[in-house]
PDB file of C-alpha atoms and ligand atoms in Angstrom:
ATOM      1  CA  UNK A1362      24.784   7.127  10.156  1.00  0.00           C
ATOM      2  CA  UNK A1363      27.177  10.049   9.077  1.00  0.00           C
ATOM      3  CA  UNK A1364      25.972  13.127   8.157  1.00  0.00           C
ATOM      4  CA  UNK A1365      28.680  14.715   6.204  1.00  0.00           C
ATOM      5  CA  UNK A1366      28.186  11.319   4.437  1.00  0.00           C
ATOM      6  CA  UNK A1367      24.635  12.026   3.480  1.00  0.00           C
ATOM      7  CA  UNK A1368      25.591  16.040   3.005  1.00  0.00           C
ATOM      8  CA  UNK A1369      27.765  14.802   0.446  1.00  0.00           C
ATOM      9  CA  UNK A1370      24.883  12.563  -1.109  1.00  0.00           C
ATOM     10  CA  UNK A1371      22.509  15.246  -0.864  1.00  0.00           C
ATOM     11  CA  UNK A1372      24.800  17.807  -2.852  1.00  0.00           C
ATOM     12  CA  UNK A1373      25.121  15.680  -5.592  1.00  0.00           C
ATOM     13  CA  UNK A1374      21.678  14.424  -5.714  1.00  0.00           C
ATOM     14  CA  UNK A1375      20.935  17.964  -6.248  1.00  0.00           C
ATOM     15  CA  UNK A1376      23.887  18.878  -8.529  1.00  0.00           C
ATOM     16  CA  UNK A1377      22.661  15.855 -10.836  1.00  0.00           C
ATOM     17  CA  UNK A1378      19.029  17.418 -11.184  1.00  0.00           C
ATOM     18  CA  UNK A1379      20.177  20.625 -11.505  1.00  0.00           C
ATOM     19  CA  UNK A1380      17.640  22.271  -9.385  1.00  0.00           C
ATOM     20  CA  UNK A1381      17.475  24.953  -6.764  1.00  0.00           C
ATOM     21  CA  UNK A1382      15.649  24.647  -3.242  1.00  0.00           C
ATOM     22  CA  UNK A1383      14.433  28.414  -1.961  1.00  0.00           C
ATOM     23  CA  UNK A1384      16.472  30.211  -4.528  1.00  0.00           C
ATOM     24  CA  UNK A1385      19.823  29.064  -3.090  1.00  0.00           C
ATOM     25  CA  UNK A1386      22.286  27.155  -4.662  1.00  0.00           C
ATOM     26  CA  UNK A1387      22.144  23.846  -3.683  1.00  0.00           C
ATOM     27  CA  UNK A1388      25.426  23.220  -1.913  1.00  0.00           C
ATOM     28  CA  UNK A1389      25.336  26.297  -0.294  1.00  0.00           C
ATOM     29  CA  UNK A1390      21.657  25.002   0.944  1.00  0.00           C
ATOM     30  CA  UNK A1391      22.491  21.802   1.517  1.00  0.00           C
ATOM     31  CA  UNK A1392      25.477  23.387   3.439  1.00  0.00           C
ATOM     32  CA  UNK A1393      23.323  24.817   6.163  1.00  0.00           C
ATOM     33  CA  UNK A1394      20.689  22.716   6.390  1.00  0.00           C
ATOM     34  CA  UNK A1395      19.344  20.719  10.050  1.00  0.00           C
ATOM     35  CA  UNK A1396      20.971  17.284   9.605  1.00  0.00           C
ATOM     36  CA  UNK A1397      21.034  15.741  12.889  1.00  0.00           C
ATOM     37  CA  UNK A1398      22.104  11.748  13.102  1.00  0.00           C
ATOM     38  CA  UNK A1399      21.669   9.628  16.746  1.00  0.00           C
ATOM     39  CA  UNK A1400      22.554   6.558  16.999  1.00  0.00           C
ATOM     40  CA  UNK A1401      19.523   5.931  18.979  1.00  0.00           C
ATOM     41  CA  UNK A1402      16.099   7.479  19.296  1.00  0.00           C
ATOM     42  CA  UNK A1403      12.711   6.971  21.231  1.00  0.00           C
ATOM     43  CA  UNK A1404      11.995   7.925  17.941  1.00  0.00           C
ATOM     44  CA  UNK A1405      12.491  10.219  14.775  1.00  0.00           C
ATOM     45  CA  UNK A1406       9.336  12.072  14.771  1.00  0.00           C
ATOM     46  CA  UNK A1407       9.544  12.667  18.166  1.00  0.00           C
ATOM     47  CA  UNK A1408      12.482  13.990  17.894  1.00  0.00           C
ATOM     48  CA  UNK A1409      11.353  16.426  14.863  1.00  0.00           C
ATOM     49  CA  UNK A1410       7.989  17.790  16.614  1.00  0.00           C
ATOM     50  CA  UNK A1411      10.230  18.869  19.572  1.00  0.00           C
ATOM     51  CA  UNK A1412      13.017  20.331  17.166  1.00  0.00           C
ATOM     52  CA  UNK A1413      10.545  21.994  15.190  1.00  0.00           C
ATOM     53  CA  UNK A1414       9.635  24.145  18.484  1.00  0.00           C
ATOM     54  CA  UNK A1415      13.220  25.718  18.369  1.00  0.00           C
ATOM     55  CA  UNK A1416      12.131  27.447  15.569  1.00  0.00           C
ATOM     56  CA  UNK A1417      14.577  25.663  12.791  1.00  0.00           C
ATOM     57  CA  UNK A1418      15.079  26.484   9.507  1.00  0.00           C
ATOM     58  CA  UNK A1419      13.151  24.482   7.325  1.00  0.00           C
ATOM     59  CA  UNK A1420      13.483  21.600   5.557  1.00  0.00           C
ATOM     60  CA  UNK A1421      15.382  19.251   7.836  1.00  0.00           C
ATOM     61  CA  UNK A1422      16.353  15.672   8.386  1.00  0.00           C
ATOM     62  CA  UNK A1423      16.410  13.568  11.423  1.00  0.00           C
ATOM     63  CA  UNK A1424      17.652   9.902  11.453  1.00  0.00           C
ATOM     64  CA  UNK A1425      19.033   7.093  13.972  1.00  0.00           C
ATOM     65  CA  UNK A1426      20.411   3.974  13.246  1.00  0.00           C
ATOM     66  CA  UNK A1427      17.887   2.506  15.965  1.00  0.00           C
ATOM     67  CA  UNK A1428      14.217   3.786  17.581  1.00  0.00           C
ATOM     68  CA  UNK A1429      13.714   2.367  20.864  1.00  0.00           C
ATOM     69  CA  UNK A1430      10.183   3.817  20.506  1.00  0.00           C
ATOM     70  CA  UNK A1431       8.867   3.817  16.631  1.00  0.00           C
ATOM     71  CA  UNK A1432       5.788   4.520  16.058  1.00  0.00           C
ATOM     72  CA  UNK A1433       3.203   3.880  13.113  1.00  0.00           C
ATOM     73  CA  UNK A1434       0.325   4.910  11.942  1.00  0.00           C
ATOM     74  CA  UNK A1435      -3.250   3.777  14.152  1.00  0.00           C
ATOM     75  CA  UNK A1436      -1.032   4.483  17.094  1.00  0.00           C
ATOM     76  CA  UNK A1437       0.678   1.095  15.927  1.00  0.00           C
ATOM     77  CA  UNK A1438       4.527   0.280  16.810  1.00  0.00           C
ATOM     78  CA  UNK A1439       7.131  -0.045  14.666  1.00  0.00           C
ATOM     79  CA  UNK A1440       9.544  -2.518  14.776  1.00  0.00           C
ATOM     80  CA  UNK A1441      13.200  -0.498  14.387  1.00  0.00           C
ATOM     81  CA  UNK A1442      16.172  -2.479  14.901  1.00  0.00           C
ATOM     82  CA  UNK A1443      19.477  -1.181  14.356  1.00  0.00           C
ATOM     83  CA  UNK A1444      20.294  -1.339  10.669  1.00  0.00           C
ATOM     84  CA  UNK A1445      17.275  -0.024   9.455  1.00  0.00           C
ATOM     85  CA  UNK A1446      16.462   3.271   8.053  1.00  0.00           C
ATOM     86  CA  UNK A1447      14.653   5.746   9.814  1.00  0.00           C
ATOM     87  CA  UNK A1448      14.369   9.014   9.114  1.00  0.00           C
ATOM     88  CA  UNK A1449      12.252  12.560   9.579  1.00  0.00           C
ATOM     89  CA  UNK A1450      11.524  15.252   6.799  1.00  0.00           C
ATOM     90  CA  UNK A1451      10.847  18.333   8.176  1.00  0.00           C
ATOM     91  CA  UNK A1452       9.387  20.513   5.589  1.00  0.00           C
ATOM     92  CA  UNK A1453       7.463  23.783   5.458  1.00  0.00           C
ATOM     93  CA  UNK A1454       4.052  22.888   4.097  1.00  0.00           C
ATOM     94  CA  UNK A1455       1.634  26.047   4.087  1.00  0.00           C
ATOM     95  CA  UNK A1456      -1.235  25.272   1.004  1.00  0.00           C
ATOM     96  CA  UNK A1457      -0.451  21.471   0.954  1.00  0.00           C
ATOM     97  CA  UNK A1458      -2.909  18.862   1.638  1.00  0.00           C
ATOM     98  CA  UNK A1459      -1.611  16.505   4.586  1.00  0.00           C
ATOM     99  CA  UNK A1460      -2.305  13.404   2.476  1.00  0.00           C
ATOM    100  CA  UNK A1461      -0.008  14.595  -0.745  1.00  0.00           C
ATOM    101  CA  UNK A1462       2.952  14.147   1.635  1.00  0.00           C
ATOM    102  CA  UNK A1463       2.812  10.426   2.365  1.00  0.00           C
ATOM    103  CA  UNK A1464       2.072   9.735  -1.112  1.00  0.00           C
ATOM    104  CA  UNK A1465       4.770  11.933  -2.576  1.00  0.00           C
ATOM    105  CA  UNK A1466       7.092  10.266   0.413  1.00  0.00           C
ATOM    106  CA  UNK A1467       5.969   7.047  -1.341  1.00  0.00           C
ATOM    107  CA  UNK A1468       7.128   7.926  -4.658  1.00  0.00           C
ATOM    108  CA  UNK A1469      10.699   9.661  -3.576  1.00  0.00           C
ATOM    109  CA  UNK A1470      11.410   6.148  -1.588  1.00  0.00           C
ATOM    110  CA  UNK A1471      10.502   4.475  -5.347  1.00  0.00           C
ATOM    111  CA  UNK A1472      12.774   6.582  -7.050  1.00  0.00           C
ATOM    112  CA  UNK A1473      15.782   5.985  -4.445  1.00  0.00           C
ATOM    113  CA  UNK A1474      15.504   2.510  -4.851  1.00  0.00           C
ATOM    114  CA  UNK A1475      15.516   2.279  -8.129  1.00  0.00           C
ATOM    115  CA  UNK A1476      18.289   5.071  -8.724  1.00  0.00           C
ATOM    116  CA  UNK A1477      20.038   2.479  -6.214  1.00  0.00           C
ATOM    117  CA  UNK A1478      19.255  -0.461  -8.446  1.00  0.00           C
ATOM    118  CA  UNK A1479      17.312  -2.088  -5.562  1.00  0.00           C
ATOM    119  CA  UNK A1480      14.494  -4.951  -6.911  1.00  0.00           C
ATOM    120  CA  UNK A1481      11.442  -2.864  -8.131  1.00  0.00           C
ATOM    121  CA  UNK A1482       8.979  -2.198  -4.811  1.00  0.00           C
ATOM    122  CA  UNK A1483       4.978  -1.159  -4.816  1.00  0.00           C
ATOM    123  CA  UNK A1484       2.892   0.937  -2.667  1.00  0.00           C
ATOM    124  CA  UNK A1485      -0.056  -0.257  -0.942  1.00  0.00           C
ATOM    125  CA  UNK A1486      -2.178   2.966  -0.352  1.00  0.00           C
ATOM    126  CA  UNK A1487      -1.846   4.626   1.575  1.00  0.00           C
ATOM    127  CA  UNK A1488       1.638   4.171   3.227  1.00  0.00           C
ATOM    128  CA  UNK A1489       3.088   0.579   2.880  1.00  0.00           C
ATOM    129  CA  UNK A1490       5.930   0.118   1.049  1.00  0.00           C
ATOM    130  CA  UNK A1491       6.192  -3.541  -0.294  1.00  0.00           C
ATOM    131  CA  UNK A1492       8.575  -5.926  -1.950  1.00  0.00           C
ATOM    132  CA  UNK A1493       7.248  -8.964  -3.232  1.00  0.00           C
ATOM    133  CA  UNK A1494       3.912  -8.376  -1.189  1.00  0.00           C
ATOM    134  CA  UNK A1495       5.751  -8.111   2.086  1.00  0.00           C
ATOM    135  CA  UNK A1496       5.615  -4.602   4.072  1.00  0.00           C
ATOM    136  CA  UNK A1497       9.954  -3.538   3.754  1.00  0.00           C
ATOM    137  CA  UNK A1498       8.580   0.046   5.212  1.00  0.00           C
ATOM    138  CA  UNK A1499       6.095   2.640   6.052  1.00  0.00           C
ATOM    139  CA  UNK A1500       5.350   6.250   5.864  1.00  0.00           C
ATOM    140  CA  UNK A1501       3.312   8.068   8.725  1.00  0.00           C
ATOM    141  CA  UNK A1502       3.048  12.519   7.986  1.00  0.00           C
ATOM    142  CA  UNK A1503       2.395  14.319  11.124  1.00  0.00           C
ATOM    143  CA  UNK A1504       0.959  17.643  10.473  1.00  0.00           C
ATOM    144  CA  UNK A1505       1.695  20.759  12.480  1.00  0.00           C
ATOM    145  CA  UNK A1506      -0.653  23.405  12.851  1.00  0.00           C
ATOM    146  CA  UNK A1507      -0.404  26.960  13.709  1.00  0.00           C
ATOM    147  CA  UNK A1508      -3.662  28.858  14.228  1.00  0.00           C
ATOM    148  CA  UNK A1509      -5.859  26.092  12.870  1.00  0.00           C
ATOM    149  CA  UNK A1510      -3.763  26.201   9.889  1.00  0.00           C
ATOM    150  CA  UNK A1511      -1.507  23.559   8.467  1.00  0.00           C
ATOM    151  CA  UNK A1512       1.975  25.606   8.721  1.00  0.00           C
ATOM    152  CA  UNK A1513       4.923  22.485   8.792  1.00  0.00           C
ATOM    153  CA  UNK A1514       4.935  18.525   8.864  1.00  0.00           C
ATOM    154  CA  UNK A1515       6.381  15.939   9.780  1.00  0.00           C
ATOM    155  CA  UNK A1516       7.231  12.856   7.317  1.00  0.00           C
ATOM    156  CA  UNK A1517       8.507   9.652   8.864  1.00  0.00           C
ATOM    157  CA  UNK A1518      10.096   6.932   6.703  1.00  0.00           C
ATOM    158  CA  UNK A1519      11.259   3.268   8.503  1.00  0.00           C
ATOM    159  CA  UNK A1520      12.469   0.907   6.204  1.00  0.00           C
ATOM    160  CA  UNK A1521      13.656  -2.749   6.862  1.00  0.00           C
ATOM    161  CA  UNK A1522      17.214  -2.496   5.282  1.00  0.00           C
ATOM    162  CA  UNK A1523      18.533  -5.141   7.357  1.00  0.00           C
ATOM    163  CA  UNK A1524      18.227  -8.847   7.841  1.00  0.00           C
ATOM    164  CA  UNK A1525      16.607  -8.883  11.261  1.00  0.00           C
ATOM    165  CA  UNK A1526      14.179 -11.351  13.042  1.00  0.00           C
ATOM    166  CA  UNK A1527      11.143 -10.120  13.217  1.00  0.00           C
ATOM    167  CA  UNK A1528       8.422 -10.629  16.140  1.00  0.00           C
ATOM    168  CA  UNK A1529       5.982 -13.207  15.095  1.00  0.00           C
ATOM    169  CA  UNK A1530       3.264 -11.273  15.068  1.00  0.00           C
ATOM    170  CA  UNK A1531       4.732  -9.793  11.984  1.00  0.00           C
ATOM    171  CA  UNK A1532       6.674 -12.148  10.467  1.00  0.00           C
ATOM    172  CA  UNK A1533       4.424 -13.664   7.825  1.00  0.00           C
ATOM    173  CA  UNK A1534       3.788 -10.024   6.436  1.00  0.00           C
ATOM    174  CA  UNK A1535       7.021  -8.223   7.113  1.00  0.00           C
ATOM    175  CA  UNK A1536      10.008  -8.431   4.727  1.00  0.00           C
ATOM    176  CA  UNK A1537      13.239  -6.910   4.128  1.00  0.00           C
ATOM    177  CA  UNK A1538      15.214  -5.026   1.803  1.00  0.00           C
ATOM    178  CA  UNK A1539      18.554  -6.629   2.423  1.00  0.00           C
ATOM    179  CA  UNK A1540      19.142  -9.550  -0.872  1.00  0.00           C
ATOM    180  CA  UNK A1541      21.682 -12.085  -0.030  1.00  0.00           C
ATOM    181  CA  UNK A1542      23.940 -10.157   2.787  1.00  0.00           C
ATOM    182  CA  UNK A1543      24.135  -6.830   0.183  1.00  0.00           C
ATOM    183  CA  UNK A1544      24.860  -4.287   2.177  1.00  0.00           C
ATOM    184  CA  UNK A1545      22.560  -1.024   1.552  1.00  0.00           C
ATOM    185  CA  UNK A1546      23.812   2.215   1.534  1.00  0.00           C
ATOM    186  CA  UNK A1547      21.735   4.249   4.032  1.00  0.00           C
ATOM    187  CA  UNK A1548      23.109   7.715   3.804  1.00  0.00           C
ATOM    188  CA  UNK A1549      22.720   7.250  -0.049  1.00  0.00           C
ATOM    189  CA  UNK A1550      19.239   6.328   0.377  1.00  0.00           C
ATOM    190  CA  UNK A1551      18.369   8.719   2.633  1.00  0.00           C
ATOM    191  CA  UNK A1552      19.932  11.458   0.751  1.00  0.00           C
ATOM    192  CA  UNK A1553      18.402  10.483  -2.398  1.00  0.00           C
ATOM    193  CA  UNK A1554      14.850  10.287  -0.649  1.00  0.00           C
ATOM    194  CA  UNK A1555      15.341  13.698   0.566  1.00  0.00           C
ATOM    195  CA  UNK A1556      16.044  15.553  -2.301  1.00  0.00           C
ATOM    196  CA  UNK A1557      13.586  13.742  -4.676  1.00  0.00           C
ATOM    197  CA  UNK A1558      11.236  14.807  -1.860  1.00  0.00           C
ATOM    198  CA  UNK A1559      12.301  18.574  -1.873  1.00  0.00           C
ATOM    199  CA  UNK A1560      12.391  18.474  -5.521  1.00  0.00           C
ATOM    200  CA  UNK A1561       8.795  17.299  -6.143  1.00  0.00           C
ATOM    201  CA  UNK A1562       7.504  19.052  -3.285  1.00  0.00           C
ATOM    202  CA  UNK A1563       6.179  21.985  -5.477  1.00  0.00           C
ATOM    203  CA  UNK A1564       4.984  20.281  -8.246  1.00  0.00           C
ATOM    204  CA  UNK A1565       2.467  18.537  -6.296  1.00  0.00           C
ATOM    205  CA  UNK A1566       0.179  16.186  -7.512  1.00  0.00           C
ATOM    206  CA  UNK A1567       2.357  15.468 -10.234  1.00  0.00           C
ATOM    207  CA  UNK A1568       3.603  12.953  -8.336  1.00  0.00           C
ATOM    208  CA  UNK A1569       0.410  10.935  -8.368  1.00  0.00           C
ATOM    209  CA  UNK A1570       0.704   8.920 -11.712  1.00  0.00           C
ATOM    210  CA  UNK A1571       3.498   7.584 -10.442  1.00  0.00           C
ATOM    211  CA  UNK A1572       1.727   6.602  -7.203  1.00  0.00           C
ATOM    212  CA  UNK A1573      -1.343   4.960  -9.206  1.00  0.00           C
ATOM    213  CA  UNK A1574       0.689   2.961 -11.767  1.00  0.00           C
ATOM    214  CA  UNK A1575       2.657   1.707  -8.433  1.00  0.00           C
ATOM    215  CA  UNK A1576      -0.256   1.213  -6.325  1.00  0.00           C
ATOM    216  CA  UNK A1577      -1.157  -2.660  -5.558  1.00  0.00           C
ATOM    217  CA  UNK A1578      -4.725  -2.168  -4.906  1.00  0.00           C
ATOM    218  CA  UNK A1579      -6.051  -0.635  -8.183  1.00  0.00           C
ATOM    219  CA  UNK A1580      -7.696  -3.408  -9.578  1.00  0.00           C
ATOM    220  CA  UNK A1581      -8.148  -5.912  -6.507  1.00  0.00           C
ATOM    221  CA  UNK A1582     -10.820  -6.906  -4.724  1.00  0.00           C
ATOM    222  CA  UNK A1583     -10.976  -4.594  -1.260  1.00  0.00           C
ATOM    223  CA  UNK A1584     -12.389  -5.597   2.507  1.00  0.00           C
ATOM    224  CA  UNK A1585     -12.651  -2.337   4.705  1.00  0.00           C
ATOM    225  CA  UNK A1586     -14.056  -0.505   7.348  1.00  0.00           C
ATOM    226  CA  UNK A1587     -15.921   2.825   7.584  1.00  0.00           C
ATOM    227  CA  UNK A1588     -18.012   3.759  10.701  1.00  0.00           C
ATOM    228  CA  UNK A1589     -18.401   0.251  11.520  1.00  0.00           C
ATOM    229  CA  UNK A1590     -19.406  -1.325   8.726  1.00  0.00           C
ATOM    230  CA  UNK A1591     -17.711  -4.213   6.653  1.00  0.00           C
ATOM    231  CA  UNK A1592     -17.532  -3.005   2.904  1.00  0.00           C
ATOM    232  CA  UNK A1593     -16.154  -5.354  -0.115  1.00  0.00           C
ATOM    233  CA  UNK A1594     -15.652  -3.543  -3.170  1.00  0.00           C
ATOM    234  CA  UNK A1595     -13.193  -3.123  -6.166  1.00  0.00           C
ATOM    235  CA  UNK A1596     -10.614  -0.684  -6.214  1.00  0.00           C
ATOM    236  CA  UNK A1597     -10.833   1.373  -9.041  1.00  0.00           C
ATOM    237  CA  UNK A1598      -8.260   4.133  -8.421  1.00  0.00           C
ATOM    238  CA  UNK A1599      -6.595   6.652  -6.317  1.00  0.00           C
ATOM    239  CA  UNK A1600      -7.133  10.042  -7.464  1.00  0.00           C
ATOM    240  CA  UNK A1601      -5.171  13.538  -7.497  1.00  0.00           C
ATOM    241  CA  UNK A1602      -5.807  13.927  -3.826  1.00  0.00           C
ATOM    242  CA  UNK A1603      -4.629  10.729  -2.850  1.00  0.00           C
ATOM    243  CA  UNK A1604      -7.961   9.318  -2.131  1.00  0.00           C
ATOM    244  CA  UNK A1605      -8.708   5.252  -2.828  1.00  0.00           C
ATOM    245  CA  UNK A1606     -11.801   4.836  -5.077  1.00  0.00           C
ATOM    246  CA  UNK A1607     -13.381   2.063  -4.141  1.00  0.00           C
ATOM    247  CA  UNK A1608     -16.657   0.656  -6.418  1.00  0.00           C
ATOM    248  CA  UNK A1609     -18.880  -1.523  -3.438  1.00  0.00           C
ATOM    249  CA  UNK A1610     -22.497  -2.147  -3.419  1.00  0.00           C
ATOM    250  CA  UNK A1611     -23.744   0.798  -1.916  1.00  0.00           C
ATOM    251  CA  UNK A1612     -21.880   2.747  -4.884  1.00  0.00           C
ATOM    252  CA  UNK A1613     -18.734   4.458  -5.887  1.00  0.00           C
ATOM    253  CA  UNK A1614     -16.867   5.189  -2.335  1.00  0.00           C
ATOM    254  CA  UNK A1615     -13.832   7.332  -2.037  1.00  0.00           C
ATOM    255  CA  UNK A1616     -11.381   6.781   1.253  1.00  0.00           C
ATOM    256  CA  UNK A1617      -9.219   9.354   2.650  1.00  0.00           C
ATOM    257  CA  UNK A1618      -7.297   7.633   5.547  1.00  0.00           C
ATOM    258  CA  UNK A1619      -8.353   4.007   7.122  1.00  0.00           C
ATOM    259  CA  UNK A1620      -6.705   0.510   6.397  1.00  0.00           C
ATOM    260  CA  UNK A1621      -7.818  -1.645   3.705  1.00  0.00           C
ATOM    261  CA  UNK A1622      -7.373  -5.794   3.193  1.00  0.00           C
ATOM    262  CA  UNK A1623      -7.009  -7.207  -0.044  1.00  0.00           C
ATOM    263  CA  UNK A1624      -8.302 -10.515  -1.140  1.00  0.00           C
ATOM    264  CA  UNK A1625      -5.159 -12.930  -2.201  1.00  0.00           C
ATOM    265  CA  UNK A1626      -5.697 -15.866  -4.899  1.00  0.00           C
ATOM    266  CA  UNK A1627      -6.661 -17.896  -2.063  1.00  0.00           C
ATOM    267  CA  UNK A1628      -9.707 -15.544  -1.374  1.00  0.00           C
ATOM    268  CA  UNK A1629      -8.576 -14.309   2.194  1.00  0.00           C
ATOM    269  CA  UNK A1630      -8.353 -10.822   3.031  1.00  0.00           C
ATOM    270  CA  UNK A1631      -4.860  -9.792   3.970  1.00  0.00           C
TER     271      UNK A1631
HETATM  272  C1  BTN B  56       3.410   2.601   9.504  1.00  0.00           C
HETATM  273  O1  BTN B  56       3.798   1.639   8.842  1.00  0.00           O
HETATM  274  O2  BTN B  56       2.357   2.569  10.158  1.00  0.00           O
HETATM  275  C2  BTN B  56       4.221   3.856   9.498  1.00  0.00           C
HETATM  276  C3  BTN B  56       5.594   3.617  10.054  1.00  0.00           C
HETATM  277  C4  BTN B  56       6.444   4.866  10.120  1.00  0.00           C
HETATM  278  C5  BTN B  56       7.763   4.570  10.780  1.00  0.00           C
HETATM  279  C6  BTN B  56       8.711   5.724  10.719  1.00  0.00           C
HETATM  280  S1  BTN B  56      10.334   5.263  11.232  1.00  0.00           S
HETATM  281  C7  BTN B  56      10.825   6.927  11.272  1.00  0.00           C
HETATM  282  C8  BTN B  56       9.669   7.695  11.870  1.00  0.00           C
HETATM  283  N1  BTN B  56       9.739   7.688  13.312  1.00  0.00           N
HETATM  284  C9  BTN B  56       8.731   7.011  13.863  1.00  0.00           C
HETATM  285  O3  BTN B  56       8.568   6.843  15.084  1.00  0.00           O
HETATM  286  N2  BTN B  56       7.914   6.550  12.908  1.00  0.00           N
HETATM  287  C10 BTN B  56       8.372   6.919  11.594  1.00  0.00           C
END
């Protein structure tokens, strides 16, 4: 990954919108902002968390062409080969609910791929970004607190822009964003993620209708767990704070974090 690649990307994502970030004008901004690029990491958030204690001027972007160490969410792996994209938003977040950022990191990986004319992808709430029903990435926000209160976070994006092999255990749900040996332009993507990010940042929830009419699960059939319990219900929506209504037996539920199924035509829960 280069950065002065994606600095370039960056300034005229931002030049195109005609925005500011923080009152500055945007190349100056974009100028001095924390862009570091490895070509391998344990792994991108890792590397943020411990940035982030130096004290950096906010926002900032971390990426490696490889994590030796991803992680997910559920204290899950996640496979990252080389070729992939993985990257770290570091953004100030003071009055911003933890569970706007991975939906509004959701949306800004949308818009990329369709300002990059990539095939159309979906979300499955809360984090999953899919392509034809396969998982092609994933978004897990780490908040950082300071005083009990939520001060910066964290936003991790992998996404399967390569044609890799997956492990096994995967394979049947993973897929990949790479069509017919088309190269993917990473710092392009990751520039253009980044700045829709910034960009929408304070116009949170605005973001959301663009998460719901996105969303696979509005409308489907739903197996999950709370506490225990098995619940089957019908997904009704996801509303302004990101939470998945869910209409069961036992009444209207509304999820804030968890891992849902959803029945296929053959009637299995996947
Ligand atoms: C998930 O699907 O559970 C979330 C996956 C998040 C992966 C990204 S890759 C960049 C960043 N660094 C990590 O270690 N994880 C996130």
């Amino acid at each position: 990954m280069d950065e002065t690649k994606i600095r370039t990307f960056l300034k005229k994502s931002f030049n195109d919108r005609q925005d500011k970030i923080s009152g500055l004008v945007h190349d100056d901004a974009v100028a001095s902002m924390g862009i570091r690029c490895f070509k391998s990491l344990d792994s991108t958030n890792a590397y943020a968390k411990d940035w982030l204690k130096s004290y950096i001027r906010l926002p900032a972007l971390v990426l490696a062409d490889l994590q030796t160490q991803g992680r997910g969410r559920l204290g899950r792996s996640f496979f990252s080969p080389s070729g992939g994209l993985y990257l770290s938003m570091i953004v100030d977040c003071k009055g911003i609910k933890p569970g706007m950022l991975t939906t509004l990191a959701a949306v800004s990986v949308l818009e990329a791929a369709k300002a990059m004319q990539l095939p159309q992808l979906q979300i499955k709430w809360v984090n999953d970004i899919l392509l034809q029903r396969k998982k092609v990435g994933g978004i897990m926000a780490e908040g950082i607190s300071s005083k009990g209160e939520l001060t910066s976070a964290v936003i991790g994006i992998g996404l399967n822009t390569a044609d890799v092999q997956f492990p096994i255990e995967i394979e049947q749900r993973a897929g990949t964003l790479q069509a017919e040996g088309l190269a993917i332009d990473r710092e392009r993507f990751a520039a253009l993620i980044f700045s829709h990010f910034l960009v929408n940042l304070p116009e949170i929830p605005s973001h959301m209708s663009m998460y719901r009419q996105n969303c696979v699960n509005i409308g489907q059939q739903l197996r999950f767990e709370q506490k225990g319990i098995v619940y089957f219900g019908r997904c009704e929506d996801v509303d302004d704070n990101g939470g998945l209504l869910v209409q069961t037996e036992d009444g209207l539920m509304r999820l804030e974090a968890g891992e849902v199924s959803i029945r296929s035509a053959a009637g299995d829960y996947i």
